[in-house]
Amino acid sequence: MGTLINARNKLDGVKYHLHRMEQLYPNDIRSFKHEFEAFLVKARSVFDVILEDFNEKFELGIGLEEKLNAKVFEDRSKQLGKTEALEFIRWWKNKKNEITSKPCFNSLFTKRNISVHRKIVGPDLQKIIGEEKISIPENVIVYVRRVDEKPINEIKSSEITPKPTEQPLFKIGWYIKECTEDDVLTVCKKLLKLLIEFLEGAENKFN
């Protein structure tokens, strides 16, 4: 279970920023955006950093000063005749595509690119959902009855001890326009779960 040291360290950063997002959500959206951007950058880099872990494991010799991506990894594996490394990179590409092709997560990674190269990013939409408690007017009579029987008691609402009027309850949520069923925090939690499964799958299959 100690194979993916670099990727797991990166994943710890993802978890840290998600925890900070939970603390700030939904009220401090300004600070939330900074943690959101950091979360996206680290989450996306997990795919790349795991290549370095397996570059070391399979002894491909790709130096830190060299470019490392799927093509470079695959070409070096072919040159060295590393069959298991080739099997890994095919698995890596398929699993990565399974995650990044989902509309919600694709949108997150697009936001990551915009954040790195263009401008600050954040959620697209805000939803405010309200709940309101109703009170019983004074002129209402409340009947107490057994099922299918005549009323056995009646209570005038004026005889009921009044309770303080409750203020409407509002829930604020921030969303990404491509996936409005879950708020942005829930989407990020789901992405983290998939990244954890991605790392565990790599360790279990190629350890």
PDB file of C-alpha atoms in Angstrom:
ATOM      1  CA  MET A   1       0.000   0.000   0.000  1.00  0.00           C
ATOM      2  CA  GLY A   2       3.069   2.326   0.031  1.00  0.00           C
ATOM      3  CA  THR A   3       3.591   2.407  -3.739  1.00  0.00           C
ATOM      4  CA  LEU A   4       1.910   5.709  -4.524  1.00  0.00           C
ATOM      5  CA  ILE A   5       3.702   8.019  -2.119  1.00  0.00           C
ATOM      6  CA  ASN A   6       3.614  11.080  -4.386  1.00  0.00           C
ATOM      7  CA  ALA A   7      -0.003  10.610  -5.460  1.00  0.00           C
ATOM      8  CA  ARG A   8      -1.184  10.031  -1.884  1.00  0.00           C
ATOM      9  CA  ASN A   9       0.606  13.163  -0.684  1.00  0.00           C
ATOM     10  CA  LYS A  10      -1.131  15.083  -3.452  1.00  0.00           C
ATOM     11  CA  LEU A  11      -4.445  13.521  -2.456  1.00  0.00           C
ATOM     12  CA  ASP A  12      -3.899  14.749   1.109  1.00  0.00           C
ATOM     13  CA  GLY A  13      -3.805  18.258  -0.329  1.00  0.00           C
ATOM     14  CA  VAL A  14      -7.088  17.632  -2.133  1.00  0.00           C
ATOM     15  CA  LYS A  15      -8.680  16.512   1.129  1.00  0.00           C
ATOM     16  CA  TYR A  16      -7.313  19.551   2.965  1.00  0.00           C
ATOM     17  CA  HIS A  17      -8.815  22.031   0.521  1.00  0.00           C
ATOM     18  CA  LEU A  18     -12.133  20.179   0.510  1.00  0.00           C
ATOM     19  CA  HIS A  19     -12.217  20.410   4.307  1.00  0.00           C
ATOM     20  CA  ARG A  20     -11.604  24.163   4.101  1.00  0.00           C
ATOM     21  CA  MET A  21     -14.384  24.431   1.501  1.00  0.00           C
ATOM     22  CA  GLU A  22     -16.770  22.698   3.906  1.00  0.00           C
ATOM     23  CA  GLN A  23     -15.919  25.249   6.591  1.00  0.00           C
ATOM     24  CA  LEU A  24     -16.576  28.209   4.294  1.00  0.00           C
ATOM     25  CA  TYR A  25     -19.634  26.906   2.436  1.00  0.00           C
ATOM     26  CA  PRO A  26     -22.120  28.404   1.693  1.00  0.00           C
ATOM     27  CA  ASN A  27     -21.745  31.782   3.384  1.00  0.00           C
ATOM     28  CA  ASP A  28     -18.204  32.935   2.612  1.00  0.00           C
ATOM     29  CA  ILE A  29     -18.226  32.369  -1.135  1.00  0.00           C
ATOM     30  CA  ARG A  30     -15.345  34.772  -1.718  1.00  0.00           C
ATOM     31  CA  SER A  31     -12.912  32.738   0.398  1.00  0.00           C
ATOM     32  CA  PHE A  32     -14.550  29.530  -0.828  1.00  0.00           C
ATOM     33  CA  LYS A  33     -13.446  30.312  -4.388  1.00  0.00           C
ATOM     34  CA  HIS A  34      -9.766  30.359  -3.383  1.00  0.00           C
ATOM     35  CA  GLU A  35     -10.019  26.936  -1.761  1.00  0.00           C
ATOM     36  CA  PHE A  36     -12.120  25.690  -4.696  1.00  0.00           C
ATOM     37  CA  GLU A  37      -9.415  26.679  -7.176  1.00  0.00           C
ATOM     38  CA  ALA A  38      -6.703  25.017  -5.086  1.00  0.00           C
ATOM     39  CA  PHE A  39      -8.850  21.890  -4.827  1.00  0.00           C
ATOM     40  CA  LEU A  40      -9.252  21.742  -8.614  1.00  0.00           C
ATOM     41  CA  VAL A  41      -5.545  22.152  -9.314  1.00  0.00           C
ATOM     42  CA  LYS A  42      -4.516  19.417  -6.883  1.00  0.00           C
ATOM     43  CA  ALA A  43      -7.360  17.087  -7.906  1.00  0.00           C
ATOM     44  CA  ARG A  44      -6.381  17.304 -11.577  1.00  0.00           C
ATOM     45  CA  SER A  45      -2.701  16.759 -10.796  1.00  0.00           C
ATOM     46  CA  VAL A  46      -3.398  13.407  -9.103  1.00  0.00           C
ATOM     47  CA  PHE A  47      -3.651  11.835 -12.573  1.00  0.00           C
ATOM     48  CA  ASP A  48      -0.212  13.165 -13.521  1.00  0.00           C
ATOM     49  CA  VAL A  49       1.556  12.509 -10.234  1.00  0.00           C
ATOM     50  CA  ILE A  50       0.550   8.845 -10.264  1.00  0.00           C
ATOM     51  CA  LEU A  51       2.528   8.557 -13.520  1.00  0.00           C
ATOM     52  CA  GLU A  52       5.634   9.612 -11.610  1.00  0.00           C
ATOM     53  CA  ASP A  53       4.977   6.978  -8.961  1.00  0.00           C
ATOM     54  CA  PHE A  54       4.797   4.275 -11.622  1.00  0.00           C
ATOM     55  CA  ASN A  55       7.723   5.761 -13.534  1.00  0.00           C
ATOM     56  CA  GLU A  56       9.710   5.017 -10.371  1.00  0.00           C
ATOM     57  CA  LYS A  57       8.097   1.620  -9.778  1.00  0.00           C
ATOM     58  CA  PHE A  58       8.750   0.323 -13.297  1.00  0.00           C
ATOM     59  CA  GLU A  59      12.191   2.012 -13.412  1.00  0.00           C
ATOM     60  CA  LEU A  60      11.497   3.829 -16.665  1.00  0.00           C
ATOM     61  CA  GLY A  61      14.151   6.435 -15.904  1.00  0.00           C
ATOM     62  CA  ILE A  62      12.145   9.492 -16.967  1.00  0.00           C
ATOM     63  CA  GLY A  63      13.898  12.337 -15.125  1.00  0.00           C
ATOM     64  CA  LEU A  64      12.125  15.088 -13.234  1.00  0.00           C
ATOM     65  CA  GLU A  65      13.465  17.634 -15.723  1.00  0.00           C
ATOM     66  CA  GLU A  66      11.802  15.730 -18.584  1.00  0.00           C
ATOM     67  CA  LYS A  67       8.205  16.022 -19.709  1.00  0.00           C
ATOM     68  CA  LEU A  68       5.997  13.224 -18.381  1.00  0.00           C
ATOM     69  CA  ASN A  69       2.582  12.419 -19.797  1.00  0.00           C
ATOM     70  CA  ALA A  70       0.781   9.327 -21.046  1.00  0.00           C
ATOM     71  CA  LYS A  71       2.534   9.341 -24.433  1.00  0.00           C
ATOM     72  CA  VAL A  72       6.012   9.765 -22.955  1.00  0.00           C
ATOM     73  CA  PHE A  73       5.280   7.023 -20.403  1.00  0.00           C
ATOM     74  CA  GLU A  74       4.004   4.665 -23.099  1.00  0.00           C
ATOM     75  CA  ASP A  75       6.887   5.350 -25.513  1.00  0.00           C
ATOM     76  CA  ARG A  76       9.519   4.730 -22.832  1.00  0.00           C
ATOM     77  CA  SER A  77       7.755   1.554 -21.728  1.00  0.00           C
ATOM     78  CA  LYS A  78       7.844   0.260 -25.308  1.00  0.00           C
ATOM     79  CA  GLN A  79      11.525   1.156 -25.682  1.00  0.00           C
ATOM     80  CA  LEU A  80      12.391  -0.763 -22.539  1.00  0.00           C
ATOM     81  CA  GLY A  81      10.029  -3.654 -23.235  1.00  0.00           C
ATOM     82  CA  LYS A  82       8.147  -3.091 -19.958  1.00  0.00           C
ATOM     83  CA  THR A  83       4.984  -5.141 -20.515  1.00  0.00           C
ATOM     84  CA  GLU A  84       3.433  -4.390 -17.127  1.00  0.00           C
ATOM     85  CA  ALA A  85       4.100  -0.671 -17.559  1.00  0.00           C
ATOM     86  CA  LEU A  86       2.255  -0.768 -20.894  1.00  0.00           C
ATOM     87  CA  GLU A  87      -0.625  -2.588 -19.243  1.00  0.00           C
ATOM     88  CA  PHE A  88      -0.693   0.087 -16.551  1.00  0.00           C
ATOM     89  CA  ILE A  89      -0.785   3.042 -18.941  1.00  0.00           C
ATOM     90  CA  ARG A  90      -3.683   1.490 -20.881  1.00  0.00           C
ATOM     91  CA  TRP A  91      -5.537   1.021 -17.594  1.00  0.00           C
ATOM     92  CA  TRP A  92      -4.638   4.591 -16.536  1.00  0.00           C
ATOM     93  CA  LYS A  93      -6.031   6.107 -19.743  1.00  0.00           C
ATOM     94  CA  ASN A  94      -9.290   4.169 -19.522  1.00  0.00           C
ATOM     95  CA  LYS A  95      -9.882   5.000 -15.855  1.00  0.00           C
ATOM     96  CA  LYS A  96      -8.987   8.644 -16.290  1.00  0.00           C
ATOM     97  CA  ASN A  97     -11.376   8.920 -19.229  1.00  0.00           C
ATOM     98  CA  GLU A  98     -14.178   7.311 -17.180  1.00  0.00           C
ATOM     99  CA  ILE A  99     -13.872  10.143 -14.669  1.00  0.00           C
ATOM    100  CA  THR A 100     -13.124  13.144 -16.876  1.00  0.00           C
ATOM    101  CA  SER A 101     -15.804  12.309 -19.461  1.00  0.00           C
ATOM    102  CA  LYS A 102     -18.612  12.737 -16.924  1.00  0.00           C
ATOM    103  CA  PRO A 103     -20.202  16.188 -17.519  1.00  0.00           C
ATOM    104  CA  CYS A 104     -19.906  17.378 -13.909  1.00  0.00           C
ATOM    105  CA  PHE A 105     -16.250  16.442 -13.540  1.00  0.00           C
ATOM    106  CA  ASN A 106     -15.380  17.589 -17.055  1.00  0.00           C
ATOM    107  CA  SER A 107     -16.797  20.960 -16.066  1.00  0.00           C
ATOM    108  CA  LEU A 108     -14.646  21.018 -12.935  1.00  0.00           C
ATOM    109  CA  PHE A 109     -11.476  20.323 -14.909  1.00  0.00           C
ATOM    110  CA  THR A 110     -12.424  22.972 -17.480  1.00  0.00           C
ATOM    111  CA  LYS A 111     -12.721  25.416 -14.596  1.00  0.00           C
ATOM    112  CA  ARG A 112      -9.292  24.267 -13.418  1.00  0.00           C
ATOM    113  CA  ASN A 113      -7.798  25.177 -16.803  1.00  0.00           C
ATOM    114  CA  ILE A 114      -9.488  28.574 -16.779  1.00  0.00           C
ATOM    115  CA  SER A 115      -8.256  29.171 -13.236  1.00  0.00           C
ATOM    116  CA  VAL A 116      -4.646  28.317 -14.067  1.00  0.00           C
ATOM    117  CA  HIS A 117      -4.431  30.175 -17.361  1.00  0.00           C
ATOM    118  CA  ARG A 118      -7.097  32.906 -17.404  1.00  0.00           C
ATOM    119  CA  LYS A 119      -8.985  34.057 -14.319  1.00  0.00           C
ATOM    120  CA  ILE A 120     -10.466  33.159 -10.949  1.00  0.00           C
ATOM    121  CA  VAL A 121     -13.357  30.679 -11.075  1.00  0.00           C
ATOM    122  CA  GLY A 122     -16.154  29.567  -8.793  1.00  0.00           C
ATOM    123  CA  PRO A 123     -19.673  28.145  -8.828  1.00  0.00           C
ATOM    124  CA  ASP A 124     -21.996  29.385 -11.579  1.00  0.00           C
ATOM    125  CA  LEU A 125     -25.407  29.472  -9.907  1.00  0.00           C
ATOM    126  CA  GLN A 126     -26.977  30.160  -6.530  1.00  0.00           C
ATOM    127  CA  LYS A 127     -30.172  28.540  -5.320  1.00  0.00           C
ATOM    128  CA  ILE A 128     -32.134  29.752  -2.319  1.00  0.00           C
ATOM    129  CA  ILE A 129     -34.696  27.304  -0.996  1.00  0.00           C
ATOM    130  CA  GLY A 130     -37.120  28.533   1.645  1.00  0.00           C
ATOM    131  CA  GLU A 131     -39.347  26.794   4.170  1.00  0.00           C
ATOM    132  CA  GLU A 132     -42.098  28.559   6.100  1.00  0.00           C
ATOM    133  CA  LYS A 133     -43.993  27.347   9.154  1.00  0.00           C
ATOM    134  CA  ILE A 134     -47.737  27.984   9.305  1.00  0.00           C
ATOM    135  CA  SER A 135     -49.658  29.025  12.405  1.00  0.00           C
ATOM    136  CA  ILE A 136     -53.276  28.208  13.333  1.00  0.00           C
ATOM    137  CA  PRO A 137     -55.676  31.195  13.228  1.00  0.00           C
ATOM    138  CA  GLU A 138     -57.573  31.936  16.436  1.00  0.00           C
ATOM    139  CA  ASN A 139     -61.021  31.162  14.997  1.00  0.00           C
ATOM    140  CA  VAL A 140     -60.173  27.587  13.979  1.00  0.00           C
ATOM    141  CA  ILE A 141     -61.614  24.641  15.934  1.00  0.00           C
ATOM    142  CA  VAL A 142     -59.407  21.549  16.059  1.00  0.00           C
ATOM    143  CA  TYR A 143     -61.323  18.238  16.240  1.00  0.00           C
ATOM    144  CA  VAL A 144     -59.734  15.165  17.768  1.00  0.00           C
ATOM    145  CA  ARG A 145     -61.209  11.905  16.493  1.00  0.00           C
ATOM    146  CA  ARG A 146     -60.535   8.249  16.064  1.00  0.00           C
ATOM    147  CA  VAL A 147     -60.444   6.930  12.530  1.00  0.00           C
ATOM    148  CA  ASP A 148     -63.968   6.452  11.062  1.00  0.00           C
ATOM    149  CA  GLU A 149     -65.642   7.808  14.207  1.00  0.00           C
ATOM    150  CA  LYS A 150     -67.359  11.009  15.170  1.00  0.00           C
ATOM    151  CA  PRO A 151     -65.323  13.716  16.880  1.00  0.00           C
ATOM    152  CA  ILE A 152     -64.764  12.905  20.554  1.00  0.00           C
ATOM    153  CA  ASN A 153     -63.204  16.200  21.521  1.00  0.00           C
ATOM    154  CA  GLU A 154     -62.857  19.679  20.228  1.00  0.00           C
ATOM    155  CA  ILE A 155     -60.307  22.323  21.072  1.00  0.00           C
ATOM    156  CA  LYS A 156     -60.548  25.948  20.067  1.00  0.00           C
ATOM    157  CA  SER A 157     -57.324  27.316  18.763  1.00  0.00           C
ATOM    158  CA  SER A 158     -57.597  30.135  21.266  1.00  0.00           C
ATOM    159  CA  GLU A 159     -57.212  27.529  24.010  1.00  0.00           C
ATOM    160  CA  ILE A 160     -53.903  26.307  22.636  1.00  0.00           C
ATOM    161  CA  THR A 161     -50.867  27.909  24.213  1.00  0.00           C
ATOM    162  CA  PRO A 162     -49.406  30.097  21.475  1.00  0.00           C
ATOM    163  CA  LYS A 163     -45.815  29.506  20.369  1.00  0.00           C
ATOM    164  CA  PRO A 164     -43.459  32.189  19.111  1.00  0.00           C
ATOM    165  CA  THR A 165     -43.766  32.765  15.374  1.00  0.00           C
ATOM    166  CA  GLU A 166     -40.959  30.962  13.563  1.00  0.00           C
ATOM    167  CA  GLN A 167     -39.019  32.835  10.937  1.00  0.00           C
ATOM    168  CA  PRO A 168     -38.836  31.303   7.453  1.00  0.00           C
ATOM    169  CA  LEU A 169     -35.864  28.961   7.024  1.00  0.00           C
ATOM    170  CA  PHE A 170     -33.676  29.436   3.965  1.00  0.00           C
ATOM    171  CA  LYS A 171     -31.028  27.129   2.556  1.00  0.00           C
ATOM    172  CA  ILE A 172     -28.427  28.575   0.207  1.00  0.00           C
ATOM    173  CA  GLY A 173     -26.689  26.371  -2.336  1.00  0.00           C
ATOM    174  CA  TRP A 174     -24.047  27.036  -4.994  1.00  0.00           C
ATOM    175  CA  TYR A 175     -24.062  25.009  -8.206  1.00  0.00           C
ATOM    176  CA  ILE A 176     -22.223  24.365 -11.442  1.00  0.00           C
ATOM    177  CA  LYS A 177     -24.480  24.937 -14.437  1.00  0.00           C
ATOM    178  CA  GLU A 178     -23.693  21.545 -16.010  1.00  0.00           C
ATOM    179  CA  CYS A 179     -24.907  19.629 -12.959  1.00  0.00           C
ATOM    180  CA  THR A 180     -27.600  21.313 -10.906  1.00  0.00           C
ATOM    181  CA  GLU A 181     -28.846  18.209  -9.082  1.00  0.00           C
ATOM    182  CA  ASP A 182     -25.971  18.378  -6.577  1.00  0.00           C
ATOM    183  CA  ASP A 183     -24.418  21.495  -5.135  1.00  0.00           C
ATOM    184  CA  VAL A 184     -20.765  22.219  -5.913  1.00  0.00           C
ATOM    185  CA  LEU A 185     -19.548  20.867  -2.572  1.00  0.00           C
ATOM    186  CA  THR A 186     -21.285  17.519  -3.146  1.00  0.00           C
ATOM    187  CA  VAL A 187     -19.816  17.290  -6.664  1.00  0.00           C
ATOM    188  CA  CYS A 188     -16.325  17.884  -5.268  1.00  0.00           C
ATOM    189  CA  LYS A 189     -16.861  15.199  -2.620  1.00  0.00           C
ATOM    190  CA  LYS A 190     -17.890  12.749  -5.337  1.00  0.00           C
ATOM    191  CA  LEU A 191     -14.763  13.595  -7.330  1.00  0.00           C
ATOM    192  CA  LEU A 192     -12.574  12.982  -4.291  1.00  0.00           C
ATOM    193  CA  LYS A 193     -14.218   9.596  -3.783  1.00  0.00           C
ATOM    194  CA  LEU A 194     -13.439   8.622  -7.386  1.00  0.00           C
ATOM    195  CA  LEU A 195      -9.825   9.774  -7.057  1.00  0.00           C
ATOM    196  CA  ILE A 196      -9.402   7.644  -3.939  1.00  0.00           C
ATOM    197  CA  GLU A 197     -10.846   4.653  -5.802  1.00  0.00           C
ATOM    198  CA  PHE A 198      -8.538   5.443  -8.742  1.00  0.00           C
ATOM    199  CA  LEU A 199      -5.444   5.294  -6.533  1.00  0.00           C
ATOM    200  CA  GLU A 200      -6.597   2.196  -4.677  1.00  0.00           C
ATOM    201  CA  GLY A 201      -7.365   0.471  -7.968  1.00  0.00           C
ATOM    202  CA  ALA A 202      -3.872   1.227  -9.271  1.00  0.00           C
ATOM    203  CA  GLU A 203      -2.243  -0.075  -6.094  1.00  0.00           C
ATOM    204  CA  ASN A 204      -4.324  -3.240  -5.968  1.00  0.00           C
ATOM    205  CA  LYS A 205      -3.842  -4.059  -9.638  1.00  0.00           C
ATOM    206  CA  PHE A 206      -0.187  -3.186 -10.123  1.00  0.00           C
ATOM    207  CA  ASN A 207       1.389  -3.492  -6.684  1.00  0.00           C
TER     208      ASN A 207
END
